[in-house]
């Protein structure tokens, strides 16, 4: 029996749209399309241990990193739904070197561009650990009816219209943010629908979790090392010791900290002087979501959402989480 009191993702977005007389429904359509792609990805992710879809795809992506088959499958599904929908004029993906223009009549007249990481944490696929999909939505700045250009994609994060992620975990969840707030939907496998399970998500002002790759400790700046040391001690300033949690899928790590309160860090290292994570489809969407939930996000120098992008695949350091923990970090590692 379907519980009629539970709002599905489609019902929720239509309900939201109705509150705005001027809304065209294109954003609702976009979220529905992404929800559909993520259900298809979810089916394959859940079969990952059973079918011969595991292992390297035998190619490297534009970042020079190993590509797994599921990355490609997820990328294809995202492109397919967005290209065939009525809301998206072009995409940028971790798996594709350049942005992609959708040049059919309907797409040329669509108002959004979407950037995504089709499968985040893909190194965790073979070991049954949560992975995800991350997306960022901008309104195009070029005129409707024309092909999108690089300028439509390289917009500052504070111009995002919506951003979200899907986590393929102990349950599958889709969380998305608009300027009106952050809402989470859990996939009910019995009916194949995302159902509103976490309305109006708020990031706790503080928490007791810090998430960082400790293996890189000796490659971090001194201020970060000192903050990490403080996290491990019962000091007056941090109220620690905190609990350390880091599984190497940022979707899962940031999702947990968003719900429970915590801080996630991927600082620059000697080997990765620009950081590892990608601004346009990892840092920006999470910065938007976490800020809309009351948290903060910086690259260690400035607010992520104010960073001027110059490349689709540009990397960034990331510090993100509960606002009081971010304040504490900045006593050790002040913003430039
Ligand atoms: P992706 O699988 O899309 O390449 O992203 C992996 C990212 C991110 O999810 C995670 O937080 C980070 O890489 C982990 O990096 P380290 O193994 O260097 O800690
Ligand atoms: Mn990723
Ligand atoms: Mn990825």
Short mmCIF file of C-alpha atoms and ligand atoms in Angstrom, two decimals:
data_model
loop_
_atom_site.label_atom_id
_atom_site.label_comp_id
_atom_site.label_asym_id
_atom_site.label_seq_id
_atom_site.Cartn_x
_atom_site.Cartn_y
_atom_site.Cartn_z
CA UNK A 1 0.00 0.00 0.00
CA UNK A 2 1.31 3.42 -0.90
CA UNK A 3 1.18 5.84 1.99
CA UNK A 4 -0.60 8.84 0.45
CA UNK A 5 0.72 11.14 3.17
CA UNK A 6 4.21 10.68 1.78
CA UNK A 7 5.13 13.15 -0.94
CA UNK A 8 7.08 11.76 -3.87
CA UNK A 9 9.85 13.80 -5.49
CA UNK A 10 7.56 14.62 -8.42
CA UNK A 11 4.68 15.66 -6.17
CA UNK A 12 7.01 17.79 -4.07
CA UNK A 13 8.56 19.66 -7.01
CA UNK A 14 5.15 20.25 -8.61
CA UNK A 15 3.84 21.52 -5.26
CA UNK A 16 6.83 23.87 -4.97
CA UNK A 17 6.30 25.11 -8.52
CA UNK A 18 2.64 25.91 -7.90
CA UNK A 19 3.67 28.42 -5.24
CA UNK A 20 5.35 30.49 -7.95
CA UNK A 21 3.00 31.74 -10.62
CA UNK A 22 5.91 32.59 -12.92
CA UNK A 23 7.60 29.19 -12.69
CA UNK A 24 7.64 27.28 -15.96
CA UNK A 25 8.22 23.88 -14.42
CA UNK A 26 11.54 23.45 -16.19
CA UNK A 27 13.43 23.02 -12.92
CA UNK A 28 10.90 20.44 -11.70
CA UNK A 29 11.40 18.63 -14.99
CA UNK A 30 15.15 18.72 -14.59
CA UNK A 31 14.98 17.23 -11.10
CA UNK A 32 12.60 14.56 -12.32
CA UNK A 33 15.03 13.70 -15.13
CA UNK A 34 17.96 13.45 -12.71
CA UNK A 35 15.81 11.34 -10.38
CA UNK A 36 15.11 8.98 -13.27
CA UNK A 37 18.79 8.68 -14.22
CA UNK A 38 19.72 8.02 -10.61
CA UNK A 39 17.15 5.22 -10.33
CA UNK A 40 18.73 3.56 -13.36
CA UNK A 41 22.23 4.06 -11.91
CA UNK A 42 21.00 2.68 -8.59
CA UNK A 43 19.86 -0.55 -10.25
CA UNK A 44 23.32 -1.09 -11.74
CA UNK A 45 25.13 -0.07 -8.54
CA UNK A 46 23.10 -2.64 -6.62
CA UNK A 47 24.02 -5.34 -9.13
CA UNK A 48 27.68 -4.39 -8.96
CA UNK A 49 28.71 -7.49 -7.05
CA UNK A 50 26.79 -9.82 -9.35
CA UNK A 51 27.46 -8.88 -12.90
CA UNK A 52 30.54 -8.36 -14.93
CA UNK A 53 30.37 -4.61 -14.78
CA UNK A 54 33.14 -4.23 -12.24
CA UNK A 55 36.69 -3.39 -12.96
CA UNK A 56 38.51 -0.84 -14.99
CA UNK A 57 36.98 0.28 -18.21
CA UNK A 58 40.43 0.29 -19.70
CA UNK A 59 40.62 4.01 -20.28
CA UNK A 60 41.54 7.10 -18.31
CA UNK A 61 39.38 10.18 -17.90
CA UNK A 62 40.45 13.74 -18.66
CA UNK A 63 41.96 14.02 -15.19
CA UNK A 64 44.26 11.08 -15.99
CA UNK A 65 42.46 8.93 -13.42
CA UNK A 66 41.33 5.34 -13.84
CA UNK A 67 37.76 5.02 -15.15
CA UNK A 68 35.47 2.24 -13.99
CA UNK A 69 32.64 0.84 -16.08
CA UNK A 70 29.98 2.19 -13.78
CA UNK A 71 31.34 5.72 -14.18
CA UNK A 72 30.66 5.45 -17.89
CA UNK A 73 27.25 3.89 -17.40
CA UNK A 74 26.27 6.65 -14.92
CA UNK A 75 27.61 9.33 -17.25
CA UNK A 76 25.59 7.92 -20.18
CA UNK A 77 22.39 7.77 -18.14
CA UNK A 78 22.73 11.36 -16.96
CA UNK A 79 23.37 12.61 -20.49
CA UNK A 80 20.53 10.58 -21.94
CA UNK A 81 17.82 11.87 -19.58
CA UNK A 82 19.04 15.46 -19.73
CA UNK A 83 19.32 15.47 -23.52
CA UNK A 84 15.85 14.01 -23.97
CA UNK A 85 14.26 16.23 -21.33
CA UNK A 86 12.91 19.71 -21.91
CA UNK A 87 15.03 21.64 -19.44
CA UNK A 88 18.70 21.27 -20.27
CA UNK A 89 20.68 23.02 -23.01
CA UNK A 90 24.03 21.40 -22.31
CA UNK A 91 26.12 19.54 -19.77
CA UNK A 92 29.59 19.31 -18.32
CA UNK A 93 30.79 16.05 -16.79
CA UNK A 94 33.82 14.79 -14.92
CA UNK A 95 34.07 12.11 -17.57
CA UNK A 96 34.09 14.39 -20.62
CA UNK A 97 36.88 16.77 -21.55
CA UNK A 98 34.75 19.62 -22.91
CA UNK A 99 31.18 20.72 -22.23
CA UNK A 100 28.49 19.18 -24.46
CA UNK A 101 25.98 21.29 -26.41
CA UNK A 102 22.50 19.81 -26.89
CA UNK A 103 21.59 21.24 -30.27
CA UNK A 104 18.13 19.88 -31.01
CA UNK A 105 15.30 22.43 -31.21
CA UNK A 106 13.89 21.73 -27.72
CA UNK A 107 17.26 21.77 -25.95
CA UNK A 108 18.41 24.96 -27.68
CA UNK A 109 15.38 26.63 -26.12
CA UNK A 110 15.97 25.17 -22.64
CA UNK A 111 17.20 27.46 -19.94
CA UNK A 112 19.50 25.35 -17.75
CA UNK A 113 22.96 23.84 -17.97
CA UNK A 114 23.99 21.03 -15.62
CA UNK A 115 27.42 19.94 -14.45
CA UNK A 116 27.86 16.59 -12.74
CA UNK A 117 30.13 14.00 -11.26
CA UNK A 118 28.22 10.92 -12.48
CA UNK A 119 29.80 8.58 -9.95
CA UNK A 120 31.64 9.95 -6.97
CA UNK A 121 33.79 7.67 -4.84
CA UNK A 122 34.09 5.18 -7.65
CA UNK A 123 37.18 3.66 -6.03
CA UNK A 124 34.71 2.25 -3.48
CA UNK A 125 32.50 0.38 -5.98
CA UNK A 126 34.26 -2.95 -5.71
CA UNK A 127 34.20 -2.92 -1.91
CA UNK A 128 30.52 -2.26 -1.31
CA UNK A 129 30.91 1.22 0.18
CA UNK A 130 28.52 4.08 -0.51
CA UNK A 131 29.06 6.07 -3.69
CA UNK A 132 27.09 8.88 -5.27
CA UNK A 133 26.18 11.29 -8.05
CA UNK A 134 26.65 15.07 -7.65
CA UNK A 135 25.02 17.79 -9.78
CA UNK A 136 25.03 21.56 -10.13
CA UNK A 137 22.45 23.60 -12.08
CA UNK A 138 22.91 27.08 -13.58
CA UNK A 139 20.59 29.21 -15.64
CA UNK A 140 22.28 29.84 -18.99
CA UNK A 141 23.40 33.41 -19.63
CA UNK A 142 23.36 33.19 -23.46
CA UNK A 143 20.04 33.77 -25.29
CA UNK A 144 17.49 30.97 -25.61
CA UNK A 145 17.54 29.41 -29.07
CA UNK A 146 21.33 29.60 -29.42
CA UNK A 147 23.89 26.90 -28.57
CA UNK A 148 25.30 27.18 -25.04
CA UNK A 149 28.88 28.42 -24.67
CA UNK A 150 31.63 28.02 -22.11
CA UNK A 151 30.41 31.18 -20.37
CA UNK A 152 27.16 29.41 -19.45
CA UNK A 153 29.17 26.83 -17.53
CA UNK A 154 31.92 28.94 -15.99
CA UNK A 155 29.67 30.87 -13.63
CA UNK A 156 30.41 31.53 -9.99
CA UNK A 157 28.92 29.04 -7.54
CA UNK A 158 26.71 31.67 -5.94
CA UNK A 159 24.77 31.80 -9.23
CA UNK A 160 23.66 28.16 -8.90
CA UNK A 161 19.92 27.73 -9.15
CA UNK A 162 19.93 24.28 -7.62
CA UNK A 163 22.40 21.58 -6.63
CA UNK A 164 22.11 18.10 -5.27
CA UNK A 165 23.45 14.63 -4.87
CA UNK A 166 22.31 11.06 -4.84
CA UNK A 167 23.83 8.62 -2.39
CA UNK A 168 23.75 4.91 -3.16
CA UNK A 169 24.09 3.64 0.39
CA UNK A 170 22.25 1.51 2.93
CA UNK A 171 19.31 3.24 1.32
CA UNK A 172 19.35 5.39 -1.80
CA UNK A 173 18.71 9.06 -1.21
CA UNK A 174 18.41 12.13 -3.38
CA UNK A 175 19.08 15.43 -1.64
CA UNK A 176 18.69 18.72 -3.44
CA UNK A 177 18.88 22.38 -2.56
CA UNK A 178 17.37 25.48 -4.06
CA UNK A 179 17.36 28.94 -2.51
CA UNK A 180 14.21 27.81 -0.72
CA UNK A 181 15.97 25.09 1.27
CA UNK A 182 17.34 21.59 1.28
CA UNK A 183 15.19 18.48 1.11
CA UNK A 184 16.03 14.78 1.13
CA UNK A 185 14.13 11.95 -0.54
CA UNK A 186 14.63 8.26 0.12
CA UNK A 187 14.01 5.75 -2.65
CA UNK A 188 11.22 3.37 -1.72
CA UNK A 189 12.25 0.28 -3.69
CA UNK A 190 8.74 -1.17 -3.41
CA UNK A 191 7.28 1.57 -5.61
CA UNK A 192 10.43 2.90 -7.28
CA UNK A 193 9.78 6.45 -6.09
CA UNK A 194 11.86 8.94 -4.15
CA UNK A 195 9.78 9.90 -1.13
CA UNK A 196 10.28 13.02 1.00
CA UNK A 197 11.99 11.67 4.12
CA UNK A 198 14.19 14.57 5.26
CA UNK A 199 12.23 17.82 4.81
CA UNK A 200 14.04 21.12 5.34
CA UNK A 201 17.47 19.75 6.24
CA UNK A 202 19.50 21.99 8.56
CA UNK A 203 23.19 21.50 9.23
CA UNK A 204 23.78 21.35 13.00
CA UNK A 205 25.77 24.43 14.10
CA UNK A 206 28.44 22.16 15.53
CA UNK A 207 29.22 18.47 15.85
CA UNK A 208 31.92 16.05 16.87
CA UNK A 209 33.07 14.55 13.57
CA UNK A 210 36.06 15.61 11.51
CA UNK A 211 36.73 14.02 8.14
CA UNK A 212 40.10 14.21 6.43
CA UNK A 213 42.56 11.84 4.76
CA UNK A 214 45.05 11.35 7.58
CA UNK A 215 47.50 9.63 5.25
CA UNK A 216 48.29 13.07 3.83
CA UNK A 217 48.90 14.64 7.26
CA UNK A 218 52.57 15.44 6.65
CA UNK A 219 51.70 17.07 3.35
CA UNK A 220 49.27 19.58 4.85
CA UNK A 221 50.07 23.17 5.80
CA UNK A 222 51.13 23.71 9.39
CA UNK A 223 47.86 25.44 10.34
CA UNK A 224 45.85 22.43 9.17
CA UNK A 225 48.12 20.03 11.04
CA UNK A 226 47.62 22.11 14.17
CA UNK A 227 43.84 22.10 13.73
CA UNK A 228 43.86 18.31 13.26
CA UNK A 229 45.98 17.95 16.41
CA UNK A 230 43.43 20.08 18.27
CA UNK A 231 40.59 17.88 16.97
CA UNK A 232 42.29 14.94 18.68
CA UNK A 233 42.65 16.61 22.04
CA UNK A 234 40.30 17.61 24.76
CA UNK A 235 41.04 21.28 24.51
CA UNK A 236 38.90 24.15 25.59
CA UNK A 237 38.78 25.53 22.08
CA UNK A 238 37.47 22.51 20.18
CA UNK A 239 35.73 20.65 22.97
CA UNK A 240 37.29 17.49 21.49
CA UNK A 241 38.45 14.89 21.05
CA UNK A 242 36.30 14.57 17.97
CA UNK A 243 35.53 11.35 16.16
CA UNK A 244 37.37 10.86 12.87
CA UNK A 245 35.28 9.51 9.96
CA UNK A 246 36.49 9.36 6.35
CA UNK A 247 35.49 6.73 3.83
CA UNK A 248 36.76 8.35 0.64
CA UNK A 249 33.41 9.04 -1.04
CA UNK A 250 32.80 12.73 -0.47
CA UNK A 251 29.09 12.26 -1.08
CA UNK A 252 28.88 9.89 1.87
CA UNK A 253 31.31 11.82 4.06
CA UNK A 254 29.64 15.20 3.55
CA UNK A 255 26.11 13.72 3.74
CA UNK A 256 26.86 12.20 7.15
CA UNK A 257 28.37 15.44 8.44
CA UNK A 258 25.45 17.48 7.06
CA UNK A 259 22.98 15.38 9.04
CA UNK A 260 25.05 14.84 12.20
CA UNK A 261 27.23 17.95 12.36
CA UNK A 262 30.90 17.89 11.46
CA UNK A 263 33.64 19.21 9.23
CA UNK A 264 35.04 17.70 6.02
CA UNK A 265 38.41 18.81 4.66
CA UNK A 266 40.35 18.12 1.49
CA UNK A 267 43.26 20.56 1.78
CA UNK A 268 45.99 21.15 -0.76
CA UNK A 269 48.95 18.80 -0.40
CA UNK A 270 52.53 18.89 -1.65
CA UNK A 271 51.54 16.42 -4.39
CA UNK A 272 48.29 18.24 -5.20
CA UNK A 273 49.04 21.94 -4.73
CA UNK A 274 45.65 22.93 -6.17
CA UNK A 275 43.72 20.34 -4.18
CA UNK A 276 42.07 17.20 -5.52
CA UNK A 277 38.36 17.87 -5.69
CA UNK A 278 36.77 19.59 -8.67
CA UNK A 279 35.24 23.03 -8.21
CA UNK A 280 32.40 22.84 -10.71
CA UNK A 281 30.84 19.47 -9.93
CA UNK A 282 32.10 18.56 -6.45
CA UNK A 283 32.90 21.68 -4.37
CA UNK A 284 30.33 24.15 -5.78
CA UNK A 285 27.26 21.92 -5.48
CA UNK A 286 28.17 20.83 -1.96
CA UNK A 287 29.00 24.41 -0.94
CA UNK A 288 25.56 25.49 -2.18
CA UNK A 289 23.74 22.65 -0.41
CA UNK A 290 25.60 23.06 2.88
CA UNK A 291 25.24 26.87 2.87
CA UNK A 292 21.52 26.59 2.14
CA UNK A 293 21.33 24.26 5.16
CA UNK A 294 23.13 26.81 7.38
CA UNK A 295 26.72 25.56 7.08
CA UNK A 296 29.81 27.07 5.44
CA UNK A 297 32.33 26.12 2.75
CA UNK A 298 35.70 27.64 1.81
CA UNK A 299 38.80 26.73 -0.15
CA UNK A 300 40.94 27.90 2.79
CA UNK A 301 41.23 31.36 1.27
CA UNK A 302 37.71 32.38 0.40
CA UNK A 303 34.11 31.23 0.21
CA UNK A 304 33.82 28.48 -2.42
CA UNK A 305 30.73 30.10 -3.93
CA UNK A 306 32.73 33.29 -4.69
CA UNK A 307 35.57 31.58 -6.54
CA UNK A 308 35.74 32.71 -10.19
CA UNK A 309 36.00 29.57 -12.32
CA UNK A 310 38.26 29.42 -15.35
CA UNK A 311 38.14 25.75 -16.24
CA UNK A 312 35.41 23.12 -16.27
CA UNK A 313 37.69 20.67 -14.48
CA UNK A 314 39.47 23.07 -12.16
CA UNK A 315 40.54 21.70 -8.80
CA UNK A 316 40.11 23.27 -5.41
CA UNK A 317 40.83 22.68 -1.76
CA UNK A 318 37.66 22.24 0.28
CA UNK A 319 36.70 22.87 3.90
CA UNK A 320 33.00 22.40 4.54
CA UNK A 321 30.62 21.80 7.39
CA UNK A 322 29.05 23.06 10.57
CA UNK A 323 29.50 26.82 10.96
CA UNK A 324 31.01 26.82 14.46
CA UNK A 325 33.53 24.14 13.47
CA UNK A 326 34.49 26.19 10.41
CA UNK A 327 35.01 29.19 12.71
CA UNK A 328 37.26 27.05 14.89
CA UNK A 329 39.29 25.84 11.91
CA UNK A 330 39.85 29.44 10.88
CA UNK A 331 41.55 30.22 14.20
CA UNK A 332 44.28 27.81 13.05
CA UNK A 333 44.02 28.40 9.30
CA UNK A 334 42.76 31.92 8.71
CA UNK A 335 41.18 32.84 5.40
CA UNK A 336 43.59 34.76 3.19
P1 LIG B 1 35.74 10.39 -7.88
O1 LIG B 1 35.42 8.97 -7.55
O2 LIG B 1 34.60 11.10 -8.57
O3 LIG B 1 37.04 10.53 -8.63
O4 LIG B 1 35.91 11.23 -6.51
C1 LIG B 1 36.68 10.73 -5.43
C2 LIG B 1 36.98 11.88 -4.52
C3 LIG B 1 35.98 12.11 -3.40
O5 LIG B 1 34.78 11.46 -3.47
C4 LIG B 1 36.71 11.66 -2.17
O6 LIG B 1 36.34 12.44 -1.07
C5 LIG B 1 38.13 11.84 -2.52
O7 LIG B 1 38.23 11.66 -3.91
C6 LIG B 1 39.03 10.86 -1.81
O8 LIG B 1 40.33 11.14 -2.12
P2 LIG B 1 41.56 10.46 -1.32
O9 LIG B 1 41.51 9.00 -1.61
O10 LIG B 1 42.78 11.15 -1.88
O11 LIG B 1 41.36 10.78 0.15
MN1 LIG B 2 34.07 12.69 -7.36
MN1 LIG B 3 33.49 10.57 -10.36
#
